[in-house]
Short mmCIF file of C-alpha atoms and ligand atoms in Angstrom, two decimals:
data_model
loop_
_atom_site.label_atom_id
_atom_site.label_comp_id
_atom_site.label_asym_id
_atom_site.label_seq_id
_atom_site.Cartn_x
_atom_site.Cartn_y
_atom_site.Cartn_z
CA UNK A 10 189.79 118.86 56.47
CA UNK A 11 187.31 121.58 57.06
CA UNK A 12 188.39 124.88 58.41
CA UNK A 13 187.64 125.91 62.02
CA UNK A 14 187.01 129.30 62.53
CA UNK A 15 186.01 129.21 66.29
CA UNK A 16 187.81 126.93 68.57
CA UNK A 17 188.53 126.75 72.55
CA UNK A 18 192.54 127.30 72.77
CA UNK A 19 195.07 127.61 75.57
CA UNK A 20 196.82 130.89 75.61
CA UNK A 21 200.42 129.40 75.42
CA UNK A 22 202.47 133.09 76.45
CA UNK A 23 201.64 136.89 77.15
CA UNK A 24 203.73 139.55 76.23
CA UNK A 25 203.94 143.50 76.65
CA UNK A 26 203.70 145.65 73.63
CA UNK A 27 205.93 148.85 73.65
CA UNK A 28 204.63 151.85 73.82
CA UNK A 29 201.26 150.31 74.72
CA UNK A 30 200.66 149.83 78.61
CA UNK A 31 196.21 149.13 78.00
CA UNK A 32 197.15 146.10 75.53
CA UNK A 33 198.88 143.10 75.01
CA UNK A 34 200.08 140.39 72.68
CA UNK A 35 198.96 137.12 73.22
CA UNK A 36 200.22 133.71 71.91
CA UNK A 37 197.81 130.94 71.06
CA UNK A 38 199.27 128.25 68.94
CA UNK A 39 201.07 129.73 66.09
CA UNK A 40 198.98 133.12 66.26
CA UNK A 41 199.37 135.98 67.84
CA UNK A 42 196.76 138.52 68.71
CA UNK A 43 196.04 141.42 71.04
CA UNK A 44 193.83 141.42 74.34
CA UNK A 45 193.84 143.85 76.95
CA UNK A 46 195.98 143.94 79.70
CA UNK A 47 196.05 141.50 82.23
CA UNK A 48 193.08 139.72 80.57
CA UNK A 49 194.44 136.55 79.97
CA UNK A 50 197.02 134.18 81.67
CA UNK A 51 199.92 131.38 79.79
CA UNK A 52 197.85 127.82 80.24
CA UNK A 53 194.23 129.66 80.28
CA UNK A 54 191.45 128.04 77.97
CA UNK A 55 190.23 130.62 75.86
CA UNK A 56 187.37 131.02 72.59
CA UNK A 57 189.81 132.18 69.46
CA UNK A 58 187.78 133.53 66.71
CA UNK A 59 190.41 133.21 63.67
CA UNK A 60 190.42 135.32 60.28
CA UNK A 61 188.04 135.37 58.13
CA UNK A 62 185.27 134.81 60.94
CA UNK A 63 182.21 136.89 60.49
CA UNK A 64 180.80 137.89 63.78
CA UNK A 65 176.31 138.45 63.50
CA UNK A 66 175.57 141.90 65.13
CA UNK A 67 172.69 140.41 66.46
CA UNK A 68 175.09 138.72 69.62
CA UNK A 69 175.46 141.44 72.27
CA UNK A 70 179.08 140.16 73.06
CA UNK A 71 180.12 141.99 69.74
CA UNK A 72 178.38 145.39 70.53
CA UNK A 73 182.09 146.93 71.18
CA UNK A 74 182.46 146.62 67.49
CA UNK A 75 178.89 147.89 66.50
CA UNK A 76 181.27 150.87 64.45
CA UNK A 77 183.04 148.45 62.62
CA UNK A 78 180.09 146.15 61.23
CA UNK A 79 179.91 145.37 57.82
CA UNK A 80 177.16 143.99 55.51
CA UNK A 81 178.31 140.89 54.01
CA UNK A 82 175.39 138.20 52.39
CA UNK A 83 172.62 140.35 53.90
CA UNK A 84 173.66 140.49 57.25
CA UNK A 85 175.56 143.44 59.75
CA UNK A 86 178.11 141.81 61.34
CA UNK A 87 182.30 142.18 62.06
CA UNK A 88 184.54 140.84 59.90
CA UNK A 89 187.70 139.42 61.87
CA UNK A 90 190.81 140.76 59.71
CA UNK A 91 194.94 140.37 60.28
CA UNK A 92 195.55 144.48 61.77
CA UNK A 93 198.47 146.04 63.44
CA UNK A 94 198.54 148.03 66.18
CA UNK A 95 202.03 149.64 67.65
CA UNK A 96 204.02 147.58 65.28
CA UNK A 97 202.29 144.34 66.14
CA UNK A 98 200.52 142.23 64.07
CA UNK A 99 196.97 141.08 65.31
CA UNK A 100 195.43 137.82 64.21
CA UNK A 101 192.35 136.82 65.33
CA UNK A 102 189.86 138.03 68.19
CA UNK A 103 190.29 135.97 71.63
CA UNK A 104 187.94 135.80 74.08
CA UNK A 105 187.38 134.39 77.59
CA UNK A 106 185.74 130.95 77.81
CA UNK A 107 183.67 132.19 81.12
CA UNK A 108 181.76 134.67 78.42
CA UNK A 109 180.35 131.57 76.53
CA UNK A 110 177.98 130.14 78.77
CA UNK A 111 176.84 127.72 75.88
CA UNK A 112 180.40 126.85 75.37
CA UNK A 113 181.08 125.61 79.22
CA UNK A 114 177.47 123.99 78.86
CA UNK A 115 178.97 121.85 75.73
CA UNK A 116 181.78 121.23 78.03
CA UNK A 117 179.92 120.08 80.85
CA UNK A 118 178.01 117.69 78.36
CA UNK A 119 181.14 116.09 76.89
CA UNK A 120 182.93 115.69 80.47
CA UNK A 121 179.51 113.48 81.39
CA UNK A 122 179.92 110.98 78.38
CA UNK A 123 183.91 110.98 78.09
CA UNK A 124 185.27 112.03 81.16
CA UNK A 125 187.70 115.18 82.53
CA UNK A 126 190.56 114.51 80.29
CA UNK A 127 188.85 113.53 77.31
CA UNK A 128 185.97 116.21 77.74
CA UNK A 129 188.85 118.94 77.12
CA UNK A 130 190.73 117.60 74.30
CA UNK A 131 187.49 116.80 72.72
CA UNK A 132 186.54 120.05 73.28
CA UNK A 133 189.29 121.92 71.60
CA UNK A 134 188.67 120.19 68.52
CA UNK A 135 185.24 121.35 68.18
CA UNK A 136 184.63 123.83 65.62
CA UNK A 137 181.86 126.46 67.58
CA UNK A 138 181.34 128.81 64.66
CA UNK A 139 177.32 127.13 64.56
CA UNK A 140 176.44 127.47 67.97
CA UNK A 141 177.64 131.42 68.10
CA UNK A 142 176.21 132.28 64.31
CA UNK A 143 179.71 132.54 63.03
CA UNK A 144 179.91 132.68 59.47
CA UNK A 145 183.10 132.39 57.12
CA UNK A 146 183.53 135.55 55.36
CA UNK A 147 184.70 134.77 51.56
CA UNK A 148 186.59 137.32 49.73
CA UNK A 149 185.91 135.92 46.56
CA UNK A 150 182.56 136.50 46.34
CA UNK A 151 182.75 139.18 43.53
CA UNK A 152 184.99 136.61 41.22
CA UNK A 153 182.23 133.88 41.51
CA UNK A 154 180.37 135.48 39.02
CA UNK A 155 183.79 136.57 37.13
CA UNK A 156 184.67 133.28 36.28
CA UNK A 157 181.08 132.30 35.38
CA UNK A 158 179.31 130.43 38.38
CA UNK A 159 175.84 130.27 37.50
CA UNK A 160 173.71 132.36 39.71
CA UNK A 161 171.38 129.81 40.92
CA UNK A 162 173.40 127.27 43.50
CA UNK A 163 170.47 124.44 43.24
CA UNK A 164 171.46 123.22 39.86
CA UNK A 165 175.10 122.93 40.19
CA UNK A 166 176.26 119.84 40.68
CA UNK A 167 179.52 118.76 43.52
CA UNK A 168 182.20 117.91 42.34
CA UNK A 169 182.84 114.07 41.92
CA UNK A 170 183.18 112.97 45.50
CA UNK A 171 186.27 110.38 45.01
CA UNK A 172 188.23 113.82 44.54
CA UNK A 173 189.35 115.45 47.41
CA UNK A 174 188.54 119.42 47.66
CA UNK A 175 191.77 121.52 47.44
CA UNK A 176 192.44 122.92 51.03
CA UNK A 177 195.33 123.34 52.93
CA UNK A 178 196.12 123.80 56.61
CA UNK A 179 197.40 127.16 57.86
CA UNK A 180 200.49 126.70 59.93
CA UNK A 181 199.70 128.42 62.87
CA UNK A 182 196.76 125.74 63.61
CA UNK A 183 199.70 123.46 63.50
CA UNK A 184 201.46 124.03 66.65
CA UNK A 185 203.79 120.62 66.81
CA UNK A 186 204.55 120.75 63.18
CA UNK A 187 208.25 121.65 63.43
CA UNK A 188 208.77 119.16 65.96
CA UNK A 189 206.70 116.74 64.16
CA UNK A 190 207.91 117.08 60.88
CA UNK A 191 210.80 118.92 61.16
CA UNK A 192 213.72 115.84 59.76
CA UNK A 193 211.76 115.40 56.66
CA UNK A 194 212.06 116.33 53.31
CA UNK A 195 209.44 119.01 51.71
CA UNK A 196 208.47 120.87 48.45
CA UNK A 197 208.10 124.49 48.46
CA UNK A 198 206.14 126.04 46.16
CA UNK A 199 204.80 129.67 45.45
CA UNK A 200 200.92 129.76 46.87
CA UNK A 201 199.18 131.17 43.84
CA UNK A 202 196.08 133.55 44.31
CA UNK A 203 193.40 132.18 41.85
CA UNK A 204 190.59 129.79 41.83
CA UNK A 205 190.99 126.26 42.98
CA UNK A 206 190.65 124.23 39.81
CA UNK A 207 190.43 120.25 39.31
CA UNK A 208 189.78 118.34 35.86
CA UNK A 209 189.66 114.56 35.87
CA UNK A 210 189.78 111.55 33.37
CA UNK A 211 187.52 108.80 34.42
CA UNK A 212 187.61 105.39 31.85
CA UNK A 213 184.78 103.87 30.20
CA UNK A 214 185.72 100.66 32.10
CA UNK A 215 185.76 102.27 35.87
CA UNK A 216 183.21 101.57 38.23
CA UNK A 217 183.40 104.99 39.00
CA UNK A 218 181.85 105.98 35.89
CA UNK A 219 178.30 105.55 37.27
CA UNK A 220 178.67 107.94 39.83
CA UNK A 221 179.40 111.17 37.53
CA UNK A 222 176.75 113.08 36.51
CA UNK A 223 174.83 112.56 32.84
CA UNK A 224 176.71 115.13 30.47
CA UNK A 225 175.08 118.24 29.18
CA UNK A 226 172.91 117.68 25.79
CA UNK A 227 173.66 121.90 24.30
CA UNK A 228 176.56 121.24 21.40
CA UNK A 229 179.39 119.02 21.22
CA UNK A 230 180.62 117.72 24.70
CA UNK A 231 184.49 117.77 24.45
CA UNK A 232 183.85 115.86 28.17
CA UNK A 233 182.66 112.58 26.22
CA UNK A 234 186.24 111.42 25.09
CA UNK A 235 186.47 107.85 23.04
CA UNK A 236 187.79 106.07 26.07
CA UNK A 237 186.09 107.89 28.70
CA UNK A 238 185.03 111.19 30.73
CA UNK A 239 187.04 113.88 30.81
CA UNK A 240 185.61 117.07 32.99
CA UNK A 241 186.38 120.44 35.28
CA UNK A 242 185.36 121.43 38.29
CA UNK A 243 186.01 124.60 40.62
CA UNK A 244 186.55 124.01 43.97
CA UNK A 245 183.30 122.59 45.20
CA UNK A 246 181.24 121.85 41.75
CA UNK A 247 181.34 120.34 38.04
CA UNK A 248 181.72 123.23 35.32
CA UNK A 249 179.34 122.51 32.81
CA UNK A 250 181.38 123.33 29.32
CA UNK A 251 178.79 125.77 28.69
CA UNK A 252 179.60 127.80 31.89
CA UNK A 253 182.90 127.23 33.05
CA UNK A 254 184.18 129.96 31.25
CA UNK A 255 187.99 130.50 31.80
CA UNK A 256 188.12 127.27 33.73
CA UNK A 257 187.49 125.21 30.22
CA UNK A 258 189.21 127.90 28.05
CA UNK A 259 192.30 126.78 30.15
CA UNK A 260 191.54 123.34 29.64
CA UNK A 261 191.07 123.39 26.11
CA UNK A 262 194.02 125.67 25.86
CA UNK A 263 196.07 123.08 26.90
CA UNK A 264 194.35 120.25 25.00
CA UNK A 265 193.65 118.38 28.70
CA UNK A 266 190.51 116.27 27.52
CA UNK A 267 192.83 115.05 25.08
CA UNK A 268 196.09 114.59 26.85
CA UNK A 269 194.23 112.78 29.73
CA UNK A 270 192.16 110.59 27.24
CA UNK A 271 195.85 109.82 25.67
CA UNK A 272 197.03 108.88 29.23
CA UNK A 273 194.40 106.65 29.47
CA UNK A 274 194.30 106.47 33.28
CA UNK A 275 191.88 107.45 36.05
CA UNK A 276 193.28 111.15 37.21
CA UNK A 277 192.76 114.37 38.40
CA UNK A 278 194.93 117.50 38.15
CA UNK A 279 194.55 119.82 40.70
CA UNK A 280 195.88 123.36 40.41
CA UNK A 281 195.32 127.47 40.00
CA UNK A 282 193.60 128.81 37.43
CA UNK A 283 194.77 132.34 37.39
CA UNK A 284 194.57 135.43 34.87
CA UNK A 285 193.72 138.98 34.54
CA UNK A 286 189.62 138.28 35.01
CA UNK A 287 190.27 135.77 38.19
CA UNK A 288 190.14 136.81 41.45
CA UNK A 289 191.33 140.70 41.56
CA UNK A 290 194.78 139.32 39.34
CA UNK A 291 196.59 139.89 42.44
CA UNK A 292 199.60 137.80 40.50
CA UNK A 293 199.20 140.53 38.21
CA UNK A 294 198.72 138.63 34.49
CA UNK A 295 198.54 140.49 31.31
CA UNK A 296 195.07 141.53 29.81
CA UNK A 297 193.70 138.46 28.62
CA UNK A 298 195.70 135.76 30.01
CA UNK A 299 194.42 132.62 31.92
CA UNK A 300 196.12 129.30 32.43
CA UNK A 301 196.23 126.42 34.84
CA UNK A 302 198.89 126.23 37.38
CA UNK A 303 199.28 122.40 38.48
CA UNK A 304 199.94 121.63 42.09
CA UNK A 305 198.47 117.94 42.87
CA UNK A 306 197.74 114.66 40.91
CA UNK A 307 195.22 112.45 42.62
CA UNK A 308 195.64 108.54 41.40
CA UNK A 309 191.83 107.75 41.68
CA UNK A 310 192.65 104.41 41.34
CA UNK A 311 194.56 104.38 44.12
CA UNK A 312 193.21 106.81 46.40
CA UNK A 313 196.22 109.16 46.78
CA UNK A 314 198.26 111.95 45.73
CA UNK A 315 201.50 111.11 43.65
CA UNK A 316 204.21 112.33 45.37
CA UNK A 317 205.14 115.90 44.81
CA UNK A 318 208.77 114.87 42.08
CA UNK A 319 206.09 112.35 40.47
CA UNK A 320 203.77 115.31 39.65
CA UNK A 321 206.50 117.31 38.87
CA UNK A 322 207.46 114.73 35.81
CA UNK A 323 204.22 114.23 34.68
CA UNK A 324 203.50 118.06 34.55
CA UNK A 325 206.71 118.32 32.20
CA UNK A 326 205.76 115.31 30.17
CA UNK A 327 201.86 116.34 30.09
CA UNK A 328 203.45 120.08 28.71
CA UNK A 329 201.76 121.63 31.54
CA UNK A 330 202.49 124.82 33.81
CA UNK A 331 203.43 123.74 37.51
CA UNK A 332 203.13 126.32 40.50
CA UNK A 333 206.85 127.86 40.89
CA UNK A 334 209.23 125.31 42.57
CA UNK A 335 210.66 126.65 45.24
CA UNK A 336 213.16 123.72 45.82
CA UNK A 337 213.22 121.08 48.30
CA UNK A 338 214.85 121.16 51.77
CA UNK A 339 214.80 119.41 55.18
CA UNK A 340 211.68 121.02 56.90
CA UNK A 341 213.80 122.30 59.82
CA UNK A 342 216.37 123.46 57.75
CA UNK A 343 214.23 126.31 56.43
CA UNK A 344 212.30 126.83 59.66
CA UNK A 345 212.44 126.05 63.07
CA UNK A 346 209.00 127.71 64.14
CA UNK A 347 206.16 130.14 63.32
CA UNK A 348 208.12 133.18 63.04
CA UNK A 349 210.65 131.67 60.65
CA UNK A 350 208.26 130.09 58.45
CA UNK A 351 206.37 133.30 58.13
CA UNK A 352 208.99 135.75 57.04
CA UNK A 353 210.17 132.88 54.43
CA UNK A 354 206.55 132.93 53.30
CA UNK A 355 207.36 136.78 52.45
CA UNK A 356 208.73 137.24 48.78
CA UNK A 357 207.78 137.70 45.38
CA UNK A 358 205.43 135.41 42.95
CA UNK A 359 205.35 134.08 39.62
CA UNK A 360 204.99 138.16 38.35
CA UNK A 361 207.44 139.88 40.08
CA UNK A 362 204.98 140.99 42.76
CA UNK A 363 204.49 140.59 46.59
CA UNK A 364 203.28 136.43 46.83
CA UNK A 365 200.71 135.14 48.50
CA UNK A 366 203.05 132.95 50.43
CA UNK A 367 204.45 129.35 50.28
CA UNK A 368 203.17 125.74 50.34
CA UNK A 369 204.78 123.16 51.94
CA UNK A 370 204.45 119.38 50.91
CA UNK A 371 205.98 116.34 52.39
CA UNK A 372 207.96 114.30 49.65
CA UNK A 373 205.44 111.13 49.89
CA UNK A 374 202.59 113.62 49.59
CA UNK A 375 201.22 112.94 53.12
CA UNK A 376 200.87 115.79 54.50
CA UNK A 377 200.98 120.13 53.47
CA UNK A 378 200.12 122.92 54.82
CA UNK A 379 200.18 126.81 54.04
CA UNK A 380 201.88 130.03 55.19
CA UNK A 381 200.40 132.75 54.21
CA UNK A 382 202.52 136.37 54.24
CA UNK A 383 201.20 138.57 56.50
CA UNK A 384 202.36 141.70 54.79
CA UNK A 385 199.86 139.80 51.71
CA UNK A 386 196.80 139.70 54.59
CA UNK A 387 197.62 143.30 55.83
CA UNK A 388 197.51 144.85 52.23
CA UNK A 389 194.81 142.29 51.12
CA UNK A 390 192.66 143.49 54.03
CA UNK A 391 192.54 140.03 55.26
P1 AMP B 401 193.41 129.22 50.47
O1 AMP B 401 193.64 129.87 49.13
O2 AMP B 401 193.86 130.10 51.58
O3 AMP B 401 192.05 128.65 50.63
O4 AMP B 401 194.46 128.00 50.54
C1 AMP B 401 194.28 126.75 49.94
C2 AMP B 401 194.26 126.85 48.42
O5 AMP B 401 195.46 127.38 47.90
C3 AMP B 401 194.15 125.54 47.71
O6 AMP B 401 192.83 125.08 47.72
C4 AMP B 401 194.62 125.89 46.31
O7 AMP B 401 193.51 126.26 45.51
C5 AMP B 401 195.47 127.11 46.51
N1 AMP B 401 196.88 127.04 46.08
C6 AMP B 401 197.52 128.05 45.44
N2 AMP B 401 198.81 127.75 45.22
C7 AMP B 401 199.01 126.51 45.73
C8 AMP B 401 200.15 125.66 45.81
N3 AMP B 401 201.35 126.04 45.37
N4 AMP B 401 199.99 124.46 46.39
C9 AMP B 401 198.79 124.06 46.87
N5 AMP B 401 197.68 124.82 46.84
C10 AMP B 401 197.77 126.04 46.27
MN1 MN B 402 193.24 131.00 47.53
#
């Protein structure tokens, strides 16, 4: 699932701030962020820009910011970041739909093909970030380079695409999920701040084989294994052995081309790699430590994760790190909504210091999602 950054919302309450009688807090699915007074209404459609949006200078509708712009990728332009004003948290910038004219013109277009009710659910699950120039601001644009992404994006090549990318769904885009999910059975694990990290096994005798692409020829390729094709890949793209720097020192530190060659089946591991040179070691590693955190197997075979106990054993059996284990409750015995999701999210990580927040996973491995601490976003500047 791709991340939205821009989406038309309903404003679901409105509530005064103390103190503050120019402002106040409004409530759009799980998020909560501040609007002036009087500016929006409970059941009014509204344009939420969520964190991490990058707002272009160029659009007059930002001007009111013009002091705050940043230069990110070689363009001016606000950066939407969690804040707190009067002792409440703001997430995200709302705005009224009657201020997007090319927004209500999309509208008006989808309402002639699909009809009224159709044209407004189909509308609030469009993602507008490309018709306003809204970019996605990525914070880890300094450790690309760290952890040894060649500088030229044309000759890297995506990762293997019978591998899902690593991504998980923040909980406050998930209004229903309490009521949804609520009677079943989850894993809860620490959410580790490092660099998504996948490394497969593929078998001489898959079909899949074809699709990978032709090894490197510089040295000996520890990808070609006897029985088949072992490799790593960040997030997105392969790691060439040659440039995946702490991504295959990880690997080879933990003998994977040749534990997944011994398992002989089609695989991939997904997990953190995390250490003092990844990210800005927010986990807070010794000098000179990297290593793989496992959170995810994906059965290639058979097109799905293992579930989250399966993963578990073969972690233990494969002599591998796992994120922390949390435990695993009832859903809605740990939370009932937003609120109490988010200050369980608050705690400390694998180090001793303040974690990102949690993941939680459904026991079949169907279905996750994330919730991030907002005292993490606040001091992160997120
Ligand atoms: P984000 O870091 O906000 O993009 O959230 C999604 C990412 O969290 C995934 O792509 C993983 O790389 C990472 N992550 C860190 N810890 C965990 C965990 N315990 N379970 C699942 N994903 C995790
Ligand atoms: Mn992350």
């Amino acid at each position: 699932m791709t991340r939205k950054l821009v989406t038309v919302r309903k404003v679901a309450a409105v509530h005064p701030i103390k103190g503050a009688d120019r402002i106040e807090a409004v409530e759009v699915d799980g998020w909560t962020c501040i609007a002036g007074r009087g500016q929006f209404r409970a059941g009014d459609l509204a344009v939420f820009f969520e964190i991490d949006s990058f707002l272009p200078a160029g659009d007059p509708r930002w001007t009111h910011l013009a002091d705050k712009f940043i230069t990110y990728t070689g363009e001016r332009g606000f950066r939407v970041k969690s804040a707190r004003m009067r002792g409440q948290i703001s997430q995200g910038i709302l705005e009224p739909l009657d201020d997007f004219p090319e927004i209500l013109a999309a509208w008006v277009d989808l309402e002639i093909r699909h009809g009224r009710r159709e044209a407004e659910r189909l509308l609030r699950e469009t993602a507008f970030e490309g018709l306003l120039g809204v970019k996605k601001f990525e914070a880890t644009e300094t450790a690309v380079t760290a952890t040894g992404e060649p500088a030229h994006k044309s000759d890297q090549i995506p990762m293997p695409e019978f591998i899902p990318r690593t991504d998980q769904e923040r909980v406050q885009n998930l209004p229903d999920v309490f009521e949804k999910w609520g009677e079943e059975i989850f894993q809860e694990t620490v959410k580790m701040d490092g660099s998504s990290m996948t490394v497969y096994f593929v078998r001489n005798d898959s079909p899949l084989m074809d699709k990978l692409a032709p090894l490197g020829t510089e040295g000996k390729q520890t990808a070609a294994q006897p029985n088949g094709r072992f490799d790593v890949c960040s997030r997105n793209v392969e790691k060439p052995e040659s440039q995946g720097r702490y991504f295959w020192a990880s690997a080879k530190k933990n003998s994977l081309p040749e534990k997944l060659s011994r398992l002989n089946r089609n695989i991939a591991l997904q997990g953190e790699l995390c250490g003092s040179s990844i990210q800005k070691n927010f986990e807070g590693f010794p000098l000179g430590f990297h290593d793989f955190f496992v959170f995810g197997a994906w059965d290639i075979d058979e097109r799905r994760y293992m579930k989250p106990k399966e993963t578990e054993d073969l972690v233990g059996r494969l002599g591998l790190k796992h994120v922390p284990i949390v435990g695993y409750h009832r859903l809605g015995d740990i939370a009932r909504n937003v609120q109490e999701i988010l200050a369980r999210a608050e705690g400390i990580g694998i180090n001793g210091k303040k974690r990102e927040g949690i993941v939680l996973k459904q026991v079949d491995g169907r279905f996750s999602f994330k919730t991030i601490s907002n005292s993490y976003l606040l001091k992160h500047g997120e």
